[in-house]
């Protein structure tokens, strides 16, 4: 199946620092999504991107849909302790027989030190 | 409250003993899906369902069965569990038509097979 490669795998930062993570693939996607999983919970959708080059913000979070349609980026500004968790990129497969499939990256584990 | 519920939340079982993990949503969503989460592998889709009586394989369907007899329920069945099915399982749902990938996740079921 299609694969999404996230980096970094983990990050340890101080409160107040900015964070950047990315997701790449060898395949082209028409939509990119970013989910966050709080410790002990299920993932929650943060941002959805629908157009190449699109830049979308949700509070301190900003995500971008790469121009090549093979990558996406997530930035978190001025991190706070509640940003701790696992961040996943995801992308739906193209139509046809794969309609309904959703592929996730391996996740970036974020730890924020107060 | 709109939610996806899973039961049980924790389960320890032995190899070969059939088990069912239930999933129910109260949002009248057409689409439902099952994922497993393993360290370093992210979330991998097991099965999904676009509507009642319609189910399709995800990326890792081997060893699992599902059924969708009612819109609100989507149970995951392990006919003969093996230790390599020890994992954290998530059920998710979304409304259709259109953005099935904007999903609401349940709280997870941690399964250990000895």
PDB file of N, CA, C and O in Angstrom, chain A residues 99-101, chain B residues 25 27-32 48-52 54 68 71 93-104:
ATOM      1  N   UNK A  99     -11.302   3.852  -2.731  1.00  0.00           N
ATOM      2  CA  UNK A  99     -12.090   4.885  -2.064  1.00  0.00           C
ATOM      3  C   UNK A  99     -12.559   4.356  -0.718  1.00  0.00           C
ATOM      4  O   UNK A  99     -13.167   3.301  -0.649  1.00  0.00           O
ATOM      5  N   UNK A 100     -12.272   5.111   0.347  1.00  0.00           N
ATOM      6  CA  UNK A 100     -12.598   4.679   1.695  1.00  0.00           C
ATOM      7  C   UNK A 100     -11.367   4.369   2.523  1.00  0.00           C
ATOM      8  O   UNK A 100     -11.420   4.313   3.747  1.00  0.00           O
ATOM      9  N   UNK A 101     -10.222   4.166   1.852  1.00  0.00           N
ATOM     10  CA  UNK A 101      -8.987   3.866   2.571  1.00  0.00           C
ATOM     11  C   UNK A 101      -8.335   5.153   3.050  1.00  0.00           C
ATOM     12  O   UNK A 101      -8.373   6.176   2.376  1.00  0.00           O
TER      13      UNK A 101
ATOM     14  N   UNK B  25     -21.520   4.164  17.348  1.00  0.00           N
ATOM     15  CA  UNK B  25     -21.505   5.624  17.226  1.00  0.00           C
ATOM     16  C   UNK B  25     -22.941   6.139  17.209  1.00  0.00           C
ATOM     17  O   UNK B  25     -23.840   5.489  16.675  1.00  0.00           O
ATOM     18  N   UNK B  27     -23.835   9.238  15.962  1.00  0.00           N
ATOM     19  CA  UNK B  27     -23.867  10.415  15.090  1.00  0.00           C
ATOM     20  C   UNK B  27     -24.542  10.125  13.749  1.00  0.00           C
ATOM     21  O   UNK B  27     -24.487  10.960  12.851  1.00  0.00           O
ATOM     22  N   UNK B  28     -25.117   8.952  13.601  1.00  0.00           N
ATOM     23  CA  UNK B  28     -25.781   8.562  12.355  1.00  0.00           C
ATOM     24  C   UNK B  28     -24.807   8.582  11.168  1.00  0.00           C
ATOM     25  O   UNK B  28     -25.200   8.894  10.035  1.00  0.00           O
ATOM     26  N   UNK B  29     -23.553   8.242  11.436  1.00  0.00           N
ATOM     27  CA  UNK B  29     -22.535   8.243  10.386  1.00  0.00           C
ATOM     28  C   UNK B  29     -22.641   7.009   9.508  1.00  0.00           C
ATOM     29  O   UNK B  29     -22.869   5.898   9.998  1.00  0.00           O
ATOM     30  N   UNK B  30     -22.434   7.218   8.194  1.00  0.00           N
ATOM     31  CA  UNK B  30     -22.461   6.097   7.277  1.00  0.00           C
ATOM     32  C   UNK B  30     -21.141   5.313   7.306  1.00  0.00           C
ATOM     33  O   UNK B  30     -21.127   4.102   7.194  1.00  0.00           O
ATOM     34  N   UNK B  31     -20.014   6.021   7.437  1.00  0.00           N
ATOM     35  CA  UNK B  31     -18.697   5.408   7.316  1.00  0.00           C
ATOM     36  C   UNK B  31     -18.159   5.027   8.692  1.00  0.00           C
ATOM     37  O   UNK B  31     -18.222   5.817   9.645  1.00  0.00           O
ATOM     38  N   UNK B  32     -17.615   3.809   8.790  1.00  0.00           N
ATOM     39  CA  UNK B  32     -16.936   3.375  10.007  1.00  0.00           C
ATOM     40  C   UNK B  32     -15.691   2.584   9.618  1.00  0.00           C
ATOM     41  O   UNK B  32     -15.621   2.000   8.525  1.00  0.00           O
ATOM     42  N   UNK B  48     -12.948  -1.239   6.675  1.00  0.00           N
ATOM     43  CA  UNK B  48     -13.812  -0.082   6.724  1.00  0.00           C
ATOM     44  C   UNK B  48     -15.158  -0.423   6.089  1.00  0.00           C
ATOM     45  O   UNK B  48     -15.277  -1.426   5.373  1.00  0.00           O
ATOM     46  N   UNK B  49     -16.131   0.430   6.377  1.00  0.00           N
ATOM     47  CA  UNK B  49     -17.485   0.195   5.881  1.00  0.00           C
ATOM     48  C   UNK B  49     -18.090   1.521   5.442  1.00  0.00           C
ATOM     49  O   UNK B  49     -18.116   2.481   6.209  1.00  0.00           O
ATOM     50  N   UNK B  50     -18.548   1.555   4.198  1.00  0.00           N
ATOM     51  CA  UNK B  50     -19.130   2.787   3.668  1.00  0.00           C
ATOM     52  C   UNK B  50     -20.602   2.905   4.062  1.00  0.00           C
ATOM     53  O   UNK B  50     -21.153   4.007   4.027  1.00  0.00           O
ATOM     54  N   UNK B  51     -21.228   1.777   4.405  1.00  0.00           N
ATOM     55  CA  UNK B  51     -22.622   1.814   4.832  1.00  0.00           C
ATOM     56  C   UNK B  51     -23.042   0.418   5.290  1.00  0.00           C
ATOM     57  O   UNK B  51     -22.238  -0.534   5.231  1.00  0.00           O
ATOM     58  N   UNK B  52     -24.268   0.270   5.708  1.00  0.00           N
ATOM     59  CA  UNK B  52     -24.767  -1.025   6.191  1.00  0.00           C
ATOM     60  C   UNK B  52     -24.579  -2.078   5.109  1.00  0.00           C
ATOM     61  O   UNK B  52     -24.840  -1.822   3.931  1.00  0.00           O
ATOM     62  N   UNK B  54     -21.977  -3.098   3.728  1.00  0.00           N
ATOM     63  CA  UNK B  54     -20.871  -2.843   2.792  1.00  0.00           C
ATOM     64  C   UNK B  54     -19.579  -2.730   3.590  1.00  0.00           C
ATOM     65  O   UNK B  54     -19.394  -1.788   4.368  1.00  0.00           O
ATOM     66  N   UNK B  68     -21.406  -5.312   9.405  1.00  0.00           N
ATOM     67  CA  UNK B  68     -22.122  -4.034   9.545  1.00  0.00           C
ATOM     68  C   UNK B  68     -23.607  -4.294   9.265  1.00  0.00           C
ATOM     69  O   UNK B  68     -24.114  -4.062   8.179  1.00  0.00           O
ATOM     70  N   UNK B  71     -26.451   0.524  11.197  1.00  0.00           N
ATOM     71  CA  UNK B  71     -25.653   1.704  10.893  1.00  0.00           C
ATOM     72  C   UNK B  71     -24.768   2.102  12.059  1.00  0.00           C
ATOM     73  O   UNK B  71     -23.630   2.529  11.869  1.00  0.00           O
ATOM     74  N   UNK B  93     -15.481   6.847  12.907  1.00  0.00           N
ATOM     75  CA  UNK B  93     -16.636   7.021  12.033  1.00  0.00           C
ATOM     76  C   UNK B  93     -16.602   8.406  11.404  1.00  0.00           C
ATOM     77  O   UNK B  93     -15.936   9.326  11.911  1.00  0.00           O
ATOM     78  N   UNK B  94     -17.320   8.540  10.292  1.00  0.00           N
ATOM     79  CA  UNK B  94     -17.474   9.853   9.665  1.00  0.00           C
ATOM     80  C   UNK B  94     -18.729   9.851   8.819  1.00  0.00           C
ATOM     81  O   UNK B  94     -19.275   8.796   8.483  1.00  0.00           O
ATOM     82  N   UNK B  95     -19.170  11.051   8.475  1.00  0.00           N
ATOM     83  CA  UNK B  95     -20.384  11.156   7.679  1.00  0.00           C
ATOM     84  C   UNK B  95     -20.041  11.123   6.199  1.00  0.00           C
ATOM     85  O   UNK B  95     -18.929  11.469   5.787  1.00  0.00           O
ATOM     86  N   UNK B  96     -20.963  10.686   5.392  1.00  0.00           N
ATOM     87  CA  UNK B  96     -20.831  10.660   3.939  1.00  0.00           C
ATOM     88  C   UNK B  96     -22.012  11.417   3.337  1.00  0.00           C
ATOM     89  O   UNK B  96     -23.027  11.603   4.001  1.00  0.00           O
ATOM     90  N   UNK B  97     -21.977  11.869   2.122  1.00  0.00           N
ATOM     91  CA  UNK B  97     -20.909  11.655   1.150  1.00  0.00           C
ATOM     92  C   UNK B  97     -19.754  12.627   1.346  1.00  0.00           C
ATOM     93  O   UNK B  97     -19.840  13.561   2.123  1.00  0.00           O
ATOM     94  N   UNK B  98     -18.667  12.335   0.655  1.00  0.00           N
ATOM     95  CA  UNK B  98     -17.561  13.281   0.621  1.00  0.00           C
ATOM     96  C   UNK B  98     -16.431  12.923   1.555  1.00  0.00           C
ATOM     97  O   UNK B  98     -15.774  11.917   1.387  1.00  0.00           O
ATOM     98  N   UNK B  99     -16.212  13.716   2.580  1.00  0.00           N
ATOM     99  CA  UNK B  99     -14.970  13.661   3.345  1.00  0.00           C
ATOM    100  C   UNK B  99     -14.956  12.572   4.417  1.00  0.00           C
ATOM    101  O   UNK B  99     -14.958  12.843   5.610  1.00  0.00           O
ATOM    102  N   UNK B 100     -14.871  11.329   3.940  1.00  0.00           N
ATOM    103  CA  UNK B 100     -14.873  10.210   4.883  1.00  0.00           C
ATOM    104  C   UNK B 100     -13.643  10.224   5.765  1.00  0.00           C
ATOM    105  O   UNK B 100     -13.608   9.611   6.825  1.00  0.00           O
ATOM    106  N   UNK B 101     -12.591  10.937   5.318  1.00  0.00           N
ATOM    107  CA  UNK B 101     -11.318  10.922   6.037  1.00  0.00           C
ATOM    108  C   UNK B 101     -11.301  11.873   7.228  1.00  0.00           C
ATOM    109  O   UNK B 101     -10.357  11.881   8.006  1.00  0.00           O
ATOM    110  N   UNK B 102     -12.306  12.676   7.398  1.00  0.00           N
ATOM    111  CA  UNK B 102     -12.418  13.526   8.588  1.00  0.00           C
ATOM    112  C   UNK B 102     -13.167  12.721   9.643  1.00  0.00           C
ATOM    113  O   UNK B 102     -14.389  12.800   9.758  1.00  0.00           O
ATOM    114  N   UNK B 103     -12.406  11.938  10.393  1.00  0.00           N
ATOM    115  CA  UNK B 103     -12.998  10.894  11.212  1.00  0.00           C
ATOM    116  C   UNK B 103     -12.994  11.218  12.700  1.00  0.00           C
ATOM    117  O   UNK B 103     -12.097  11.907  13.201  1.00  0.00           O
ATOM    118  N   UNK B 104     -13.999  10.666  13.394  1.00  0.00           N
ATOM    119  CA  UNK B 104     -14.090  10.743  14.838  1.00  0.00           C
ATOM    120  C   UNK B 104     -13.672   9.384  15.387  1.00  0.00           C
ATOM    121  O   UNK B 104     -14.203   8.353  14.964  1.00  0.00           O
TER     122      UNK B 104
END
